[in-house]
Amino acid sequence: MGEFTTTIEHRLDQAYKGLREARSVGDEYLADTLTAEIEDLRRLADDHGIALPR
């Protein structure tokens, strides 16, 4: 696994954890921001042929 793939996966993991926390405390702005980051990271992974679980 390359460093780029590892970085994308790590950033996604952190974004999903943050999203769960933001939702649990009702921080809609942060949840929206993290959702956008997740979408961007998933699109970047797809553009580079990195298979990610759904």
Coordinates of N, CA and C in Angstrom, one line a residue:
M1 N 0.8 -1.2 0.0 CA 0.0 0.0 0.0 C 0.9 1.2 0.0
G2 N 0.6 2.2 -0.9 CA 1.4 3.4 -1.0 C 1.1 4.4 0.1
E3 N 2.0 5.3 0.2 CA 1.8 6.4 1.2 C 0.6 7.2 0.9
F4 N 0.3 7.5 -0.3 CA -0.8 8.3 -0.7 C -2.1 7.6 -0.3
T5 N -2.2 6.3 -0.5 CA -3.4 5.5 -0.1 C -3.5 5.5 1.4
T6 N -2.4 5.3 2.1 CA -2.4 5.3 3.5 C -2.9 6.6 4.1
T7 N -2.5 7.7 3.5 CA -2.9 9.1 3.9 C -4.3 9.3 3.7
I8 N -4.9 8.9 2.6 CA -6.3 9.0 2.3 C -7.1 8.2 3.3
E9 N -6.7 7.0 3.5 CA -7.4 6.2 4.5 C -7.4 6.7 5.9
H10 N -6.3 7.2 6.3 CA -6.1 7.8 7.6 C -7.0 9.1 7.8
R11 N -7.0 9.9 6.7 CA -7.8 11.1 6.8 C -9.3 10.8 6.8
L12 N -9.7 9.8 6.0 CA -11.1 9.4 6.0 C -11.5 8.8 7.4
D13 N -10.6 8.0 8.0 CA -10.9 7.5 9.3 C -11.1 8.6 10.3
Q14 N -10.2 9.6 10.3 CA -10.3 10.7 11.2 C -11.6 11.6 10.9
A15 N -11.9 11.8 9.7 CA -13.1 12.5 9.3 C -14.4 11.8 9.8
Y16 N -14.4 10.5 9.6 CA -15.6 9.7 10.0 C -15.7 9.8 11.6
K17 N -14.6 9.6 12.3 CA -14.7 9.8 13.7 C -15.2 11.1 14.2
G18 N -14.6 12.2 13.5 CA -15.1 13.5 13.8 C -16.6 13.7 13.5
L19 N -17.0 13.1 12.4 CA -18.4 13.3 12.0 C -19.3 12.6 13.1
R20 N -19.0 11.4 13.5 CA -19.8 10.8 14.6 C -19.8 11.6 15.8
E21 N -18.7 12.2 16.2 CA -18.7 13.1 17.4 C -19.5 14.3 17.2
A22 N -19.3 15.0 16.0 CA -20.1 16.2 15.8 C -21.6 15.9 15.8
R23 N -22.0 14.8 15.2 CA -23.4 14.5 15.2 C -23.9 14.2 16.7
S24 N -23.1 13.5 17.5 CA -23.5 13.2 18.8 C -23.7 14.4 19.7
V25 N -23.0 15.5 19.4 CA -23.1 16.7 20.2 C -24.0 17.7 19.5
G26 N -24.5 17.4 18.4 CA -25.4 18.3 17.6 C -24.8 19.4 16.9
D27 N -23.5 19.3 16.6 CA -22.8 20.4 15.9 C -23.0 20.2 14.4
E28 N -24.1 20.8 13.9 CA -24.4 20.6 12.5 C -23.4 21.2 11.5
Y29 N -22.9 22.4 11.9 CA -21.9 23.0 11.0 C -20.7 22.1 10.8
L30 N -20.1 21.6 11.9 CA -19.0 20.7 11.8 C -19.3 19.4 11.1
A31 N -20.5 18.9 11.3 CA -21.0 17.7 10.6 C -21.0 17.9 9.1
D32 N -21.5 19.1 8.7 CA -21.6 19.4 7.3 C -20.2 19.6 6.7
T33 N -19.3 20.2 7.4 CA -17.9 20.4 7.0 C -17.2 19.0 6.8
L34 N -17.4 18.2 7.7 CA -16.7 16.9 7.7 C -17.4 16.0 6.6
T35 N -18.7 16.1 6.4 CA -19.3 15.4 5.3 C -18.7 15.8 3.9
A36 N -18.5 17.1 3.8 CA -17.9 17.6 2.5 C -16.5 17.1 2.4
E37 N -15.7 17.1 3.5 CA -14.4 16.6 3.4 C -14.3 15.1 3.0
I38 N -15.3 14.3 3.6 CA -15.3 12.9 3.3 C -15.7 12.7 1.8
E39 N -16.6 13.5 1.3 CA -17.0 13.4 -0.1 C -15.7 13.7 -1.0
D40 N -15.0 14.7 -0.6 CA -13.8 15.1 -1.4 C -12.7 14.0 -1.4
L41 N -12.5 13.5 -0.2 CA -11.5 12.4 -0.1 C -11.9 11.2 -0.8
R42 N -13.2 10.8 -0.8 CA -13.6 9.6 -1.5 C -13.5 9.9 -3.0
R43 N -13.8 11.1 -3.5 CA -13.7 11.4 -4.9 C -12.2 11.4 -5.3
L44 N -11.3 11.9 -4.5 CA -9.9 11.9 -4.8 C -9.4 10.4 -4.9
A45 N -9.8 9.6 -3.9 CA -9.5 8.2 -4.0 C -10.0 7.5 -5.3
D46 N -11.2 7.8 -5.6 CA -11.8 7.2 -6.8 C -11.0 7.7 -8.1
D47 N -10.6 9.0 -8.1 CA -9.9 9.5 -9.2 C -8.5 8.8 -9.4
H48 N -8.0 8.3 -8.3 CA -6.7 7.7 -8.4 C -6.8 6.2 -8.3
G49 N -8.0 5.6 -8.4 CA -8.1 4.2 -8.5 C -8.0 3.5 -7.2
I50 N -8.2 4.2 -6.1 CA -8.1 3.6 -4.7 C -9.4 3.1 -4.3
A51 N -9.5 1.7 -4.1 CA -10.8 1.1 -3.8 C -11.0 1.3 -2.3
L52 N -12.1 1.8 -1.9 CA -12.5 2.0 -0.5 C -13.8 1.3 -0.2
P53 N -13.9 0.8 1.0 CA -15.2 0.2 1.4 C -16.3 1.3 1.4
R54 N -17.5 0.9 1.2 CA -18.6 1.9 1.2 C -19.1 2.1 2.6

